The first five atom37 places (N, CA, C, CB, O) and aatype in JSON, in Angstrom:
{
  "aatype": [19, 10, 7, 9, 19, 1, 14, 3, 13, 15, 10, 16, 10, 2, 15, 6, 6, 19, 3, 0, 0, 13, 6, 19, 14, 10, 1, 13, 10, 12, 3, 14, 0, 2, 8, 7, 1, 6, 15, 1, 12, 17, 2, 3, 10, 6, 17, 19, 13, 18, 6, 12, 14, 18, 3, 7, 5, 1, 9, 17, 7, 19, 16, 0, 7, 9, 9, 1, 16, 10, 18, 6, 1, 10, 18, 16],
  "atom_mask": [
    [1, 1, 1, 1, 1],
    [1, 1, 1, 1, 1],
    [1, 1, 1, 0, 1],
    [1, 1, 1, 1, 1],
    [1, 1, 1, 1, 1],
    [1, 1, 1, 1, 1],
    [1, 1, 1, 1, 1],
    [1, 1, 1, 1, 1],
    [1, 1, 1, 1, 1],
    [1, 1, 1, 1, 1],
    [1, 1, 1, 1, 1],
    [1, 1, 1, 1, 1],
    [1, 1, 1, 1, 1],
    [1, 1, 1, 1, 1],
    [1, 1, 1, 1, 1],
    [1, 1, 1, 1, 1],
    [1, 1, 1, 1, 1],
    [1, 1, 1, 1, 1],
    [1, 1, 1, 1, 1],
    [1, 1, 1, 1, 1],
    [1, 1, 1, 1, 1],
    [1, 1, 1, 1, 1],
    [1, 1, 1, 1, 1],
    [1, 1, 1, 1, 1],
    [1, 1, 1, 1, 1],
    [1, 1, 1, 1, 1],
    [1, 1, 1, 1, 1],
    [1, 1, 1, 1, 1],
    [1, 1, 1, 1, 1],
    [1, 1, 1, 1, 1],
    [1, 1, 1, 1, 1],
    [1, 1, 1, 1, 1],
    [1, 1, 1, 1, 1],
    [1, 1, 1, 1, 1],
    [1, 1, 1, 1, 1],
    [1, 1, 1, 0, 1],
    [1, 1, 1, 1, 1],
    [1, 1, 1, 1, 1],
    [1, 1, 1, 1, 1],
    [1, 1, 1, 1, 1],
    [1, 1, 1, 1, 1],
    [1, 1, 1, 1, 1],
    [1, 1, 1, 1, 1],
    [1, 1, 1, 1, 1],
    [1, 1, 1, 1, 1],
    [1, 1, 1, 1, 1],
    [1, 1, 1, 1, 1],
    [1, 1, 1, 1, 1],
    [1, 1, 1, 1, 1],
    [1, 1, 1, 1, 1],
    [1, 1, 1, 1, 1],
    [1, 1, 1, 1, 1],
    [1, 1, 1, 1, 1],
    [1, 1, 1, 1, 1],
    [1, 1, 1, 1, 1],
    [1, 1, 1, 0, 1],
    [1, 1, 1, 1, 1],
    [1, 1, 1, 1, 1],
    [1, 1, 1, 1, 1],
    [1, 1, 1, 1, 1],
    [1, 1, 1, 0, 1],
    [1, 1, 1, 1, 1],
    [1, 1, 1, 1, 1],
    [1, 1, 1, 1, 1],
    [1, 1, 1, 0, 1],
    [1, 1, 1, 1, 1],
    [1, 1, 1, 1, 1],
    [1, 1, 1, 1, 1],
    [1, 1, 1, 1, 1],
    [1, 1, 1, 1, 1],
    [1, 1, 1, 1, 1],
    [1, 1, 1, 1, 1],
    [1, 1, 1, 1, 1],
    [1, 1, 1, 1, 1],
    [1, 1, 1, 1, 1],
    [1, 1, 1, 1, 1]
  ],
  "atom_positions": [
    [[0.91, -1.31, 0.01], [0.05, 0.02, 0.03], [0.88, 1.34, -0.04], [-0.81, 0.08, 1.39], [1.77, 1.52, 0.8]],
    [[0.67, 2.15, -0.87], [1.37, 3.4, -0.94], [0.46, 4.5, -0.39], [1.81, 3.71, -2.39], [-0.63, 4.71, -0.94]],
    [[0.88, 5.27, 0.73], [-0.3, 6.32, 1.36], [0.78, 7.22, 1.96], [0.0, 0.0, 0.0], [1.97, 6.96, 2.13]],
    [[0.1, 8.37, 2.26], [0.65, 9.67, 3.2], [-0.07, 9.6, 4.46], [0.35, 11.26, 2.53], [-1.26, 9.92, 4.46]],
    [[0.44, 9.23, 5.46], [-0.09, 8.96, 7.11], [0.67, 10.01, 7.87], [0.33, 7.27, 7.85], [1.81, 10.4, 7.65]],
    [[-0.34, 10.47, 8.97], [0.07, 11.43, 9.96], [0.81, 10.75, 10.88], [-0.99, 12.14, 10.6], [0.52, 9.6, 11.2]],
    [[2.2, 11.65, 11.59], [2.9, 10.68, 12.33], [2.26, 10.1, 13.51], [4.05, 11.2, 12.71], [2.84, 9.11, 13.95]],
    [[1.36, 10.41, 14.02], [0.91, 9.41, 15.09], [-0.09, 8.23, 14.63], [0.18, 10.23, 16.23], [-0.9, 7.68, 15.37]],
    [[0.12, 7.94, 13.23], [-0.81, 6.85, 12.7], [-0.3, 5.41, 13.24], [-0.83, 6.87, 11.02], [0.9, 5.17, 13.33]],
    [[-1.1, 4.66, 13.52], [-0.66, 3.22, 13.89], [-1.19, 2.03, 12.88], [-1.23, 2.91, 15.4], [-2.27, 2.08, 12.27]],
    [[-0.42, 1.14, 12.82], [-0.65, 0.11, 11.68], [-0.9, -1.12, 12.51], [0.66, -0.09, 10.56], [-0.18, -1.4, 13.47]],
    [[-2.02, -1.91, 12.07], [-2.19, -3.48, 12.46], [-1.94, -4.09, 11.25], [-3.68, -3.98, 13.04], [-2.66, -3.9, 10.27]],
    [[-0.83, -4.9, 11.23], [-0.53, -5.87, 10.1], [-1.06, -7.25, 10.11], [0.83, -6.03, 9.99], [-0.97, -8.06, 11.03]],
    [[-1.66, -7.42, 8.87], [-2.02, -8.96, 8.92], [-1.1, -9.87, 8.4], [-3.22, -9.25, 8.2], [-0.92, -9.81, 7.18]],
    [[-0.45, -10.74, 9.05], [0.77, -11.52, 8.79], [0.45, -12.12, 7.66], [1.21, -12.48, 9.82], [1.26, -12.04, 6.73]],
    [[-0.71, -12.8, 7.5], [-0.97, -13.49, 6.06], [-1.13, -12.71, 4.78], [-2.21, -14.24, 6.11], [-1.43, -13.17, 3.68]],
    [[-0.88, -11.46, 5.08], [-0.92, -10.67, 3.64], [0.01, -9.67, 3.38], [-2.17, -9.97, 3.42], [0.06, -9.09, 2.29]],
    [[1.04, -9.36, 4.65], [1.93, -8.63, 4.56], [3.3, -8.87, 5.25], [1.41, -7.66, 4.84], [3.15, -9.21, 6.43]],
    [[4.5, -8.79, 4.88], [5.68, -8.97, 5.53], [6.0, -8.14, 6.59], [6.61, -8.91, 4.71], [6.09, -8.54, 7.75]],
    [[6.21, -6.78, 6.14], [6.42, -5.67, 6.84], [5.78, -4.14, 6.45], [7.75, -5.67, 6.86], [5.28, -3.91, 5.35]],
    [[5.86, -3.38, 7.25], [5.42, -1.88, 6.59], [6.74, -1.0, 7.3], [3.51, -1.18, 7.2], [7.31, -1.07, 8.38]],
    [[6.89, -0.15, 6.12], [8.06, 0.86, 6.59], [7.88, 2.22, 5.93], [9.59, 0.31, 6.19], [7.09, 2.27, 4.98]],
    [[8.47, 3.25, 6.29], [8.05, 4.43, 5.61], [9.23, 4.56, 4.62], [7.81, 5.75, 6.6], [10.31, 4.05, 4.91]],
    [[9.02, 5.33, 3.31], [10.09, 5.65, 2.38], [9.74, 7.22, 2.15], [10.09, 4.66, 0.94], [8.56, 7.56, 2.23]],
    [[10.68, 8.1, 1.9], [10.44, 9.46, 1.88], [9.66, 9.43, 0.06], [12.16, 10.48, 2.22], [10.02, 8.64, -0.82]],
    [[8.78, 10.31, -0.05], [8.32, 10.31, -1.33], [9.15, 10.95, -2.5], [7.13, 10.89, -1.26], [8.95, 10.74, -3.69]],
    [[10.08, 11.73, -1.99], [11.16, 12.51, -2.71], [12.07, 11.25, -3.39], [12.13, 13.58, -1.55], [12.52, 11.26, -4.54]],
    [[12.23, 10.1, -2.35], [12.97, 9.12, -2.99], [12.37, 8.22, -3.83], [13.56, 8.47, -2.17], [13.05, 7.56, -4.62]],
    [[10.83, 8.09, -3.73], [10.08, 7.24, -4.54], [10.13, 7.62, -5.92], [8.76, 7.19, -4.12], [10.34, 6.87, -6.87]],
    [[9.82, 9.51, -5.97], [9.63, 9.99, -7.03], [10.93, 10.27, -7.74], [8.85, 11.0, -6.85], [10.81, 11.05, -8.69]],
    [[12.05, 9.84, -7.52], [13.22, 9.94, -8.11], [13.55, 8.63, -9.2], [14.21, 10.08, -6.94], [13.71, 7.46, -8.87]],
    [[13.6, 9.09, -10.33], [13.57, 7.91, -11.34], [14.98, 7.46, -11.38], [13.04, 8.32, -12.86], [15.27, 6.54, -12.14]],
    [[15.97, 8.05, -10.59], [17.27, 6.98, -10.4], [17.24, 5.75, -9.51], [18.44, 7.7, -9.82], [18.03, 4.8, -9.53]],
    [[16.24, 5.94, -8.77], [15.86, 4.88, -7.86], [14.78, 3.72, -8.46], [15.23, 5.63, -6.6], [14.35, 2.77, -7.81]],
    [[14.51, 3.99, -9.66], [13.7, 3.09, -10.3], [14.48, 1.97, -10.98], [12.88, 3.81, -11.23], [14.72, 2.09, -12.18]],
    [[14.94, 0.75, -10.25], [15.84, -0.15, -11.03], [15.16, -1.15, -11.75], [0.0, 0.0, 0.0], [14.18, -1.62, -11.17]],
    [[15.46, -1.63, -12.94], [14.61, -2.59, -13.61], [15.7, -4.03, -13.37], [14.24, -2.05, -15.43], [16.93, -4.0, -13.46]],
    [[14.78, -5.32, -13.02], [15.22, -6.49, -12.98], [14.45, -7.39, -13.5], [15.5, -6.79, -11.91], [13.24, -7.16, -13.52]],
    [[15.03, -8.79, -14.12], [14.23, -9.69, -14.68], [14.53, -11.01, -13.86], [14.48, -9.78, -16.2], [15.47, -11.24, -13.1]],
    [[13.5, -11.8, -14.21], [13.63, -13.15, -13.37], [12.77, -14.08, -14.75], [12.62, -13.09, -11.4], [11.94, -13.63, -15.55]],
    [[13.3, -15.37, -14.65], [12.72, -16.52, -15.1], [11.99, -17.23, -14.62], [13.28, -17.14, -15.35], [12.45, -17.8, -13.64]],
    [[10.68, -17.55, -14.98], [9.7, -18.25, -14.34], [8.46, -19.01, -15.54], [9.04, -17.1, -13.24], [7.8, -18.44, -16.42]],
    [[8.5, -20.27, -15.19], [7.84, -21.16, -16.03], [8.54, -20.83, -17.62], [6.11, -20.9, -15.87], [7.7, -20.9, -18.52]],
    [[9.65, -20.57, -17.95], [10.25, -20.35, -18.97], [9.89, -19.06, -19.43], [10.07, -21.3, -19.8], [10.16, -18.99, -20.63]],
    [[9.54, -18.31, -19.13], [9.27, -16.68, -19.27], [10.11, -15.78, -18.8], [8.14, -16.25, -18.65], [10.37, -16.1, -17.64]],
    [[10.72, -14.74, -19.11], [11.12, -13.59, -18.36], [10.4, -12.62, -18.41], [12.2, -13.15, -18.62], [9.83, -12.0, -19.31]],
    [[10.51, -12.53, -16.9], [9.59, -11.42, -16.05], [10.21, -10.28, -15.9], [9.2, -11.78, -14.65], [11.23, -10.39, -15.23]],
    [[9.95, -9.14, -16.31], [10.78, -7.81, -16.01], [9.94, -6.97, -15.05], [11.1, -6.88, -17.42], [8.71, -6.89, -15.03]],
    [[10.7, -6.46, -14.36], [9.7, -5.34, -13.07], [10.58, -4.4, -12.34], [8.89, -6.3, -11.61], [11.78, -4.59, -12.16]],
    [[10.03, -3.58, -12.01], [10.77, -2.6, -11.2], [11.36, -3.13, -9.79], [9.83, -1.43, -10.93], [10.93, -4.14, -9.24]],
    [[12.46, -2.28, -9.25], [12.6, -2.69, -8.01], [13.33, -1.22, -7.24], [13.54, -4.18, -8.01], [14.13, -0.49, -7.82]],
    [[12.94, -1.06, -6.09], [13.64, -0.12, -5.76], [14.06, -0.43, -4.32], [12.96, 1.09, -6.0], [13.23, -0.47, -3.41]],
    [[15.38, -0.65, -4.12], [15.95, -0.89, -2.7], [15.94, 0.23, -1.76], [17.36, -1.3, -2.77], [16.18, 1.29, -2.34]],
    [[15.74, 0.35, -0.55], [15.51, 1.46, 0.33], [16.04, 0.98, 1.83], [13.89, 1.87, 0.3], [15.39, 0.19, 2.52]],
    [[16.94, 1.38, 2.13], [17.36, 1.41, 3.56], [17.19, -0.24, 4.02], [16.31, 2.57, 4.54], [16.46, -0.65, 4.92]],
    [[17.82, -0.83, 3.38], [17.72, -2.29, 3.56], [16.64, -3.22, 3.14], [0.0, 0.0, 0.0], [16.79, -4.44, 3.04]],
    [[15.25, -2.4, 2.85], [14.27, -3.03, 2.28], [14.44, -3.27, 0.79], [13.15, -2.36, 2.56], [15.45, -2.98, 0.15]],
    [[13.35, -3.81, 0.33], [13.31, -4.15, -1.43], [11.75, -3.73, -1.63], [13.65, -6.16, -2.0], [10.84, -4.38, -1.12]],
    [[11.55, -2.67, -2.37], [10.19, -2.6, -2.95], [10.23, -2.99, -4.52], [9.59, -1.09, -2.74], [10.84, -2.49, -5.46]],
    [[9.34, -4.07, -4.44], [9.63, -4.5, -6.08], [8.21, -4.91, -6.39], [10.87, -5.93, -6.42], [7.38, -4.62, -5.53]],
    [[7.76, -5.61, -7.61], [6.87, -6.05, -8.07], [5.9, -5.29, -8.62], [0.0, 0.0, 0.0], [6.07, -4.35, -9.39]],
    [[4.65, -5.79, -8.11], [3.53, -4.72, -8.37], [3.52, -3.48, -7.8], [2.35, -5.15, -8.02], [3.13, -2.49, -8.42]],
    [[4.09, -3.43, -6.17], [4.17, -2.3, -5.52], [5.16, -1.09, -6.0], [4.46, -2.7, -4.3], [5.04, 0.05, -5.57]],
    [[6.18, -1.48, -6.97], [7.09, -0.84, -7.13], [6.4, -0.31, -8.76], [8.54, -1.7, -6.88], [6.5, 0.87, -9.1]],
    [[5.79, -1.23, -9.55], [5.02, -0.93, -10.47], [4.1, 0.38, -10.42], [0.0, 0.0, 0.0], [4.1, 1.32, -11.21]],
    [[3.36, 0.19, -9.35], [2.34, 1.22, -8.89], [3.2, 2.57, -8.54], [1.44, 0.64, -7.5], [2.79, 3.66, -8.93]],
    [[4.44, 2.45, -7.78], [4.97, 3.86, -7.65], [5.52, 4.34, -9.07], [6.18, 3.92, -6.5], [5.49, 5.52, -9.44]],
    [[5.97, 3.41, -9.74], [6.46, 4.07, -11.04], [5.37, 4.83, -11.93], [7.09, 2.95, -11.93], [5.53, 5.91, -12.51]],
    [[4.21, 4.01, -11.93], [3.1, 4.58, -12.76], [2.6, 6.02, -12.2], [1.85, 3.51, -12.77], [2.27, 6.96, -12.94]],
    [[2.61, 6.06, -10.69], [2.32, 7.13, -9.96], [3.75, 8.46, -10.5], [2.29, 6.51, -8.14], [3.5, 9.66, -10.42]],
    [[4.66, 8.12, -10.84], [5.77, 8.82, -11.1], [5.37, 9.29, -12.35], [7.05, 8.08, -11.04], [5.17, 10.5, -12.46]],
    [[5.23, 8.56, -13.32], [5.0, 8.92, -14.6], [3.99, 9.71, -14.83], [4.88, 7.97, -15.31], [4.04, 10.52, -15.76]],
    [[2.7, 9.6, -13.87], [1.48, 10.24, -14.25], [1.98, 11.66, -13.65], [-0.02, 9.52, -13.61], [1.64, 12.63, -14.33]],
    [[2.59, 11.89, -12.7], [3.03, 13.08, -12.05], [3.99, 14.17, -12.83], [3.7, 12.61, -10.88], [3.82, 15.38, -12.96]],
    [[4.93, 13.42, -13.24], [6.0, 13.88, -13.7], [6.46, 13.76, -15.4], [6.84, 13.27, -12.84], [7.22, 14.6, -15.9]],
    [[6.0, 12.81, -16.07], [6.39, 12.79, -17.51], [5.25, 13.32, -18.13], [6.77, 11.4, -18.1], [5.22, 13.45, -19.36]]
  ]
}
């Protein structure tokens, strides 16, 4: 999930759906220099996706794709 929250906001994570929650500055997410491209083979097909490593965390796949789409809509 991508969102802007108040400093006193509290999260309750569902461990069935989410591994971790962490904050990333919007400035970092909107910098295309941080939008890396990766690929992996799966079922004999190459899958290409965005990846945004931040402070020991890895934003990738659909979440990184949503962030990239937001960047493209706002800045290109």
